Each structure stands twice: as structure tokens, then as C-alpha cells.
Amino acid sequence: MKKYPVWLDCDTGVDDAIALMALHALEEVELIGISAVCGNALLDDTFTNTHRVCGLIDANYPIFRGAEKPLFGEPHVSTLFHGSNGLGDVQLPIPESAVMHDTPAWEALHEAALVHPGELRLIAIGPLTNVAIALTKYPDLASLLHTILIMGGSASVGNVTPAAEFNIYVDPHAAQIVFKSGVPIVMCGLDVTLKAVLTPEDWDELAAIGSKAGRFTRNCLQQPWKMLSQMGFSGVPMHDSCPVLYLVHPELFTAEEAGVYVETHGTITQGKTVTDLYSDKQFDKKNATVVLDVERDRFIAILKDCISRLP
């Protein structure tokens, strides 16, 4: 079986951790490396959290530190959803085998793309700061990447503001660089991710397996569930697992080609992903595949199967 070479750029919080576990379990994927960025938590936490999750599932991937803050401004973390440590306040040890690489994330990503020219899939499930720095520092990177699959944005709603989704809002200038890069983009925004819900019955089923991964999945979701259950949600959206499963199972999703650009100057619209999906006026270029829907039951079945196969 030919595998997809993949690089994961993440701000490891609760749903990033689950997406990383799923990515590790997918037989169709060869995970080349991982880079951490500030976002759900500060970089020191997202970087060590990535090591902690890899240790949990007995994985040994090279992990690189990225940006400590957005291109402009200061970090904007999400402790209400992800807890004080980014993992729903679940404590995991840093594995003894962890190697703290000195190479910056953008340099490591570029080196991986040179090894896999035209083939490397970049899955970016946090703010796009690392990706924007890499594209700016290495102009050839845009032609080396096969695709960038993003968790971020929305064609309709916001969550951190009425207009903007968290990952884009945190660093809109970086997102704009990425959307203007010319690399084929798959945008899994709130339109689809809010439908990819893991319910209490689902995570109890995973915990009942008795594996470390299953128990961790249930435990780390309790922090976001405190908030979301009061808002009328039926479970916790698996935001970051959407681009992961889209890579291997695009047939689960409904998507449309669109022009997408990012608002970087507005006051109440800062970080909005402006699309021409619902507009009479069209942008000159369709630069993204915007994912709008998912077959939730099949999606969750595959996600649970991935986690159930982990230690």
C-alpha cells in the first residue's frame, strides 16, 4: 500500500490530541513529523502536550517547536475549552524517549517537503503561524507541498466572535498568507466540524475498552463537555479530526470549490474567512475546497475504530 506522507502542525489541546491519535492509527498515512504552535495553549504546553500524547500511544515522531505568538499581537489561549494545561487538565508524563529537537518548525517542515516534493500533505489544525513563516521564509515550499488541509474558518458562523473561528482569529495575517499561497487548500471549518460530534455514549464505549487511549479520550473531553453541555450540544465536536479523516476518506464529506480570503483589518470582523460560496459576486480565483458536511455516523465509527486499535 502506498502511504500518504504527512506533516502535522498542531497546537495540541483536547481535539488535537484525538486527531493525532487517529492519524497515528491510519494505515494509509506515513507521519513524517510534527510541529507545535501556540494556540489552544501557550507553546510550552502545546509542545510538551504533543510529546505526552505520543508517549501515551507509544509513538516516536520527531516533534519541533514553532511560533510562540502570532505574527502580530499576543497569544490568545482557550483554557475554558482545553483546561489549564491544554489537555482538559488530564496529567500525562513526558516520555523518557522524548527528543527536544533544536530545529525550528518551519525549517523542519521545509526539509521534509524537499524529501517528498509534490507529495507531502500538510495537515494544520492550529493557528497558521508556523505555516505562514515557512511559506514566507522558503518561497519554494508552495510548489513542494501537495495540499494543505486546514481545520479553521467557516463559510457561515464564528465561535470566538460572531464572525470568526478560533484558529483563524488567533492569527488572521498568517491565515491570509496561507490562503494566498497558491497551495491547494482543503478548509474544514465550523460548517462541517460542528457536525462531527463525539457523544458521551461514544467516549464511554471507548473507555470501556480499557486501553490508555480510550480512557484518555473520555477523560480529556470532560472539561469541554462541562461548557458544551450547558450550551445544548449533544457531545464534543471533533474539529481537528475532520481534516485528518478527509485526507483518507473524502467520500464521507461534502465540499465545494470557493474563493476564500481572510479579514485582517476589520474591527468586528477580524479573522473572518470571507468566501464567495453564497455571494453573487465571485472572487477571481477558487483557491480552496470548502468542506460543508459530513456523514457523522460513518465518521465517528472510523474515528472510534482508530482509537480502539491503540494501546
Coordinates of C-alpha atoms in Angstrom, one line a residue:
M1 CA 0.0 0.0 0.0
K2 CA 1.3 3.4 -1.0
K3 CA 1.1 5.7 2.0
Y4 CA 0.4 9.5 2.1
P5 CA 3.5 11.3 3.5
V6 CA 2.0 13.8 6.1
W7 CA 3.3 16.6 8.3
L8 CA 1.1 17.6 11.2
D9 CA 1.2 21.2 12.5
C10 CA -0.8 21.5 15.8
D11 CA -1.5 23.4 19.0
T12 CA -2.1 20.2 21.0
G13 CA -5.2 20.6 23.0
V14 CA -8.1 18.2 23.6
D15 CA -9.3 17.7 20.0
D16 CA -5.7 17.9 18.6
A17 CA -4.8 15.0 20.8
I18 CA -7.6 12.9 19.5
A19 CA -6.7 13.9 15.9
L20 CA -3.1 12.9 16.5
M21 CA -4.1 9.5 17.8
A22 CA -6.4 8.9 14.8
L23 CA -3.6 10.0 12.4
H24 CA -1.2 7.6 14.1
A25 CA -3.7 4.7 13.7
L26 CA -4.5 5.3 10.0
E27 CA -2.7 2.7 7.9
E28 CA -2.8 4.9 4.8
V29 CA -0.6 7.6 6.5
E30 CA 3.1 7.9 7.0
L31 CA 3.5 10.7 9.5
I32 CA 6.9 12.3 8.8
G33 CA 7.0 14.9 11.6
I34 CA 5.0 17.2 13.9
S35 CA 5.3 20.9 14.7
A36 CA 3.8 22.7 17.6
V37 CA 2.4 26.2 17.6
C38 CA 0.9 28.4 20.2
G39 CA -2.9 28.5 20.1
N40 CA -5.2 26.4 22.4
A41 CA -2.4 26.9 25.0
L42 CA 1.0 28.5 25.1
L43 CA 3.8 26.9 23.1
D44 CA 5.5 25.4 26.1
D45 CA 2.3 23.4 26.8
T46 CA 1.4 22.6 23.2
F47 CA 4.9 21.3 22.5
T48 CA 5.1 19.2 25.6
N49 CA 1.5 18.0 25.2
T50 CA 2.4 16.7 21.8
H51 CA 5.2 14.7 23.4
R52 CA 2.8 13.5 26.1
V53 CA 0.2 12.2 23.6
C54 CA 2.9 10.5 21.5
G55 CA 4.1 8.8 24.7
L56 CA 0.6 7.7 25.6
I57 CA 0.2 5.8 22.3
D58 CA 3.9 4.6 22.2
A59 CA 4.6 6.7 19.1
N60 CA 8.0 8.2 18.4
Y61 CA 7.8 11.0 15.9
P62 CA 10.2 14.0 15.6
I63 CA 8.4 17.0 17.1
F64 CA 9.6 20.6 16.6
R65 CA 8.9 23.9 18.4
G66 CA 7.3 26.6 16.3
A67 CA 6.0 30.1 16.9
E68 CA 5.4 31.3 20.5
K69 CA 3.0 34.0 19.4
P70 CA 1.1 35.2 16.3
L71 CA 2.7 37.2 13.6
F72 CA 1.2 40.3 15.2
G73 CA 0.0 40.7 18.8
E74 CA 0.0 38.3 21.7
P75 CA -1.3 34.7 22.2
H76 CA -5.0 34.1 22.7
V77 CA -5.4 30.8 24.5
S78 CA -8.6 28.7 25.2
T79 CA -8.5 27.5 28.8
L80 CA -12.3 27.3 29.1
F81 CA -12.4 24.5 26.5
H82 CA -9.0 22.9 26.8
G83 CA -8.3 23.3 30.5
S84 CA -5.3 25.0 32.2
N85 CA -2.8 22.6 30.6
G86 CA -4.4 22.2 27.2
L87 CA -5.4 18.5 27.7
G88 CA -8.5 19.0 29.7
D89 CA -6.4 19.0 32.9
V90 CA -5.5 15.4 32.4
Q91 CA -2.0 14.8 33.5
L92 CA 0.3 12.7 31.2
P93 CA 4.0 12.2 31.7
I94 CA 6.6 13.3 29.1
P95 CA 8.1 10.1 27.8
E96 CA 11.7 9.4 28.7
S97 CA 12.4 8.8 25.0
A98 CA 11.3 12.3 24.1
V99 CA 13.9 14.2 22.0
M100 CA 13.8 18.0 22.2
H101 CA 14.9 19.0 18.7
D102 CA 16.5 22.4 18.2
T103 CA 15.5 22.8 14.5
P104 CA 12.7 25.4 14.1
A105 CA 9.4 24.0 13.0
W106 CA 9.4 25.9 9.6
E107 CA 12.9 24.7 8.8
A108 CA 12.0 21.1 9.6
L109 CA 8.8 21.3 7.5
H110 CA 10.7 22.6 4.5
E111 CA 13.3 19.9 4.8
A112 CA 10.5 17.3 4.9
A113 CA 9.0 18.8 1.8
L114 CA 12.3 18.6 0.0
V115 CA 12.4 14.9 0.7
H116 CA 8.9 14.4 -0.5
P117 CA 8.5 17.0 -3.3
G118 CA 4.9 17.3 -4.6
E119 CA 3.8 14.5 -2.3
L120 CA 3.8 16.0 1.3
R121 CA 0.3 16.6 2.7
L122 CA 0.4 19.3 5.4
I123 CA -2.4 19.0 8.0
A124 CA -2.6 22.2 10.0
I125 CA -5.0 22.1 12.9
G126 CA -4.0 25.1 14.9
P127 CA -3.3 28.8 14.1
L128 CA -1.4 29.0 10.8
T129 CA 1.6 30.9 12.2
N130 CA 4.2 28.2 11.6
V131 CA 2.9 27.5 8.1
A132 CA 2.9 31.2 7.1
I133 CA 6.5 31.6 8.4
A134 CA 7.6 28.6 6.4
L135 CA 5.9 29.8 3.2
T136 CA 7.5 33.2 3.6
K137 CA 11.0 32.0 4.6
Y138 CA 11.1 29.3 1.9
P139 CA 9.4 30.5 -1.3
D140 CA 9.8 27.1 -3.0
L141 CA 7.7 25.4 -0.3
A142 CA 4.4 26.3 -2.0
S143 CA 5.5 24.3 -5.1
L144 CA 6.7 21.4 -2.9
L145 CA 3.6 20.8 -0.9
H146 CA 0.8 18.6 -2.4
T147 CA -2.0 20.0 -0.2
I148 CA -2.7 22.0 3.0
L149 CA -5.6 20.6 4.9
I150 CA -6.8 23.1 7.5
M151 CA -9.0 23.0 10.5
G152 CA -10.1 26.6 10.6
G153 CA -12.5 29.2 9.4
S154 CA -16.1 29.0 8.4
A155 CA -18.3 29.9 5.5
S156 CA -21.2 30.8 7.8
V157 CA -20.6 31.1 11.6
G158 CA -18.0 32.0 14.2
N159 CA -17.2 30.7 17.6
V160 CA -14.6 33.0 19.2
T161 CA -16.5 36.0 17.8
P162 CA -19.8 36.1 15.7
A163 CA -17.6 36.4 12.6
A164 CA -14.5 34.3 13.2
E165 CA -13.4 30.8 14.1
F166 CA -10.6 30.5 16.8
N167 CA -7.7 29.2 14.7
I168 CA -8.1 31.9 12.1
Y169 CA -8.9 34.7 14.6
V170 CA -5.8 34.0 16.6
D171 CA -3.5 34.8 13.6
P172 CA -5.5 36.2 10.7
H173 CA -2.4 37.6 9.0
A174 CA -0.8 34.1 8.9
A175 CA -4.0 32.6 7.6
Q176 CA -4.2 35.2 4.8
I177 CA -0.6 34.3 3.7
V178 CA -1.6 30.7 3.5
F179 CA -4.8 31.2 1.6
K180 CA -2.9 33.4 -0.9
S181 CA 0.0 30.9 -1.2
G182 CA -1.3 29.1 -4.3
V183 CA -1.0 25.7 -2.5
P184 CA -4.2 23.6 -2.9
I185 CA -6.2 24.1 0.3
V186 CA -8.9 22.0 2.0
M187 CA -10.7 24.1 4.6
C188 CA -12.5 22.1 7.3
G189 CA -14.3 24.9 9.1
L190 CA -17.1 25.1 11.6
D191 CA -19.6 24.3 8.9
V192 CA -18.5 20.7 9.0
T193 CA -16.7 20.3 12.3
L194 CA -19.7 21.2 14.5
K195 CA -21.5 18.2 12.9
A196 CA -18.7 15.7 13.7
V197 CA -19.8 15.2 17.3
L198 CA -18.5 12.6 19.7
T199 CA -21.2 11.8 22.3
P200 CA -20.9 10.7 25.9
E201 CA -22.0 7.2 24.8
D202 CA -19.2 7.2 22.3
W203 CA -16.4 8.1 24.7
D204 CA -17.8 5.8 27.4
E205 CA -17.6 3.0 24.9
L206 CA -14.0 3.8 24.1
A207 CA -13.1 4.0 27.8
A208 CA -14.7 0.6 28.4
I209 CA -12.2 -1.0 26.1
G210 CA -9.7 -0.4 28.9
S211 CA -6.9 1.0 26.7
K212 CA -4.9 4.0 27.7
A213 CA -6.0 5.8 24.6
G214 CA -9.7 5.0 25.2
R215 CA -9.6 6.2 28.8
F216 CA -7.7 9.3 27.9
T217 CA -10.3 10.2 25.2
R218 CA -13.1 10.1 27.8
N219 CA -11.2 11.9 30.5
C220 CA -9.8 14.8 28.4
L221 CA -13.3 15.5 27.0
Q222 CA -14.8 16.2 30.4
Q223 CA -13.5 19.8 30.5
P224 CA -15.0 20.9 27.2
W225 CA -18.2 18.9 27.9
K226 CA -18.8 21.0 31.0
M227 CA -19.1 24.0 28.8
L228 CA -20.8 22.5 25.7
S229 CA -23.4 20.5 27.6
Q230 CA -24.7 23.8 29.0
M231 CA -24.9 25.2 25.5
G232 CA -27.2 22.5 24.2
F233 CA -24.5 20.4 22.4
S234 CA -25.1 16.6 22.2
G235 CA -21.4 16.0 22.5
V236 CA -17.9 17.4 21.8
P237 CA -17.1 18.3 18.1
M238 CA -14.1 16.6 16.8
H239 CA -12.9 19.7 15.0
D240 CA -9.3 18.6 14.3
S241 CA -10.1 15.0 13.3
C242 CA -12.0 16.4 10.2
P243 CA -9.0 17.2 8.0
V244 CA -7.3 14.0 9.2
L245 CA -10.1 11.8 8.1
Y246 CA -10.8 13.9 5.0
L247 CA -7.3 13.0 3.8
V248 CA -8.1 9.3 3.8
H249 CA -11.9 9.3 3.5
P250 CA -13.0 12.3 1.4
E251 CA -16.1 10.3 0.4
L252 CA -17.5 11.0 3.9
F253 CA -17.7 14.7 3.2
T254 CA -19.5 17.2 1.1
A255 CA -17.4 20.1 -0.3
E256 CA -17.5 22.9 -2.8
E257 CA -14.7 24.9 -4.5
A258 CA -14.7 28.5 -3.4
G259 CA -12.6 31.7 -3.2
V260 CA -11.6 32.2 0.4
Y261 CA -9.7 35.2 1.9
V262 CA -9.3 36.4 5.5
E263 CA -10.3 39.7 7.0
T264 CA -7.2 41.2 8.7
H265 CA -8.3 44.9 9.2
G266 CA -11.9 44.8 10.4
T267 CA -12.9 45.5 14.0
I268 CA -15.9 43.3 14.5
T269 CA -15.0 41.0 11.5
Q270 CA -11.3 40.4 12.3
G271 CA -10.4 36.8 11.4
K272 CA -13.4 36.1 9.3
T273 CA -12.9 33.7 6.4
V274 CA -14.7 35.5 3.6
T275 CA -15.9 33.1 0.9
D276 CA -17.9 33.6 -2.3
L277 CA -20.0 30.4 -1.8
Y278 CA -23.2 32.4 -1.1
S279 CA -22.4 35.5 -3.0
D280 CA -23.5 36.8 -6.4
K281 CA -20.1 38.5 -6.6
Q282 CA -17.4 35.9 -7.1
F283 CA -13.6 36.1 -6.4
D284 CA -11.3 35.8 -9.4
K285 CA -9.9 32.5 -8.2
K286 CA -11.3 29.4 -6.5
N287 CA -8.4 28.8 -4.1
A288 CA -9.9 26.4 -1.6
T289 CA -12.1 23.3 -1.2
V290 CA -14.5 24.3 1.5
V291 CA -15.9 21.3 3.4
L292 CA -19.5 21.8 4.4
D293 CA -21.0 18.5 5.6
V294 CA -20.0 15.0 6.9
E295 CA -21.7 11.7 7.3
R296 CA -21.5 11.9 11.1
D297 CA -22.2 8.2 11.9
R298 CA -19.6 6.8 9.5
F299 CA -17.1 9.5 10.6
I300 CA -17.4 8.6 14.2
A301 CA -17.3 4.9 13.5
I302 CA -13.9 5.3 11.8
L303 CA -12.6 7.6 14.5
K304 CA -13.6 5.2 17.2
D305 CA -12.1 2.3 15.3
C306 CA -8.8 4.2 15.1
I307 CA -8.7 4.9 18.8
S308 CA -9.8 1.4 19.7
R309 CA -6.7 0.0 18.0
L310 CA -4.3 2.0 20.1
P311 CA -2.6 0.8 23.3

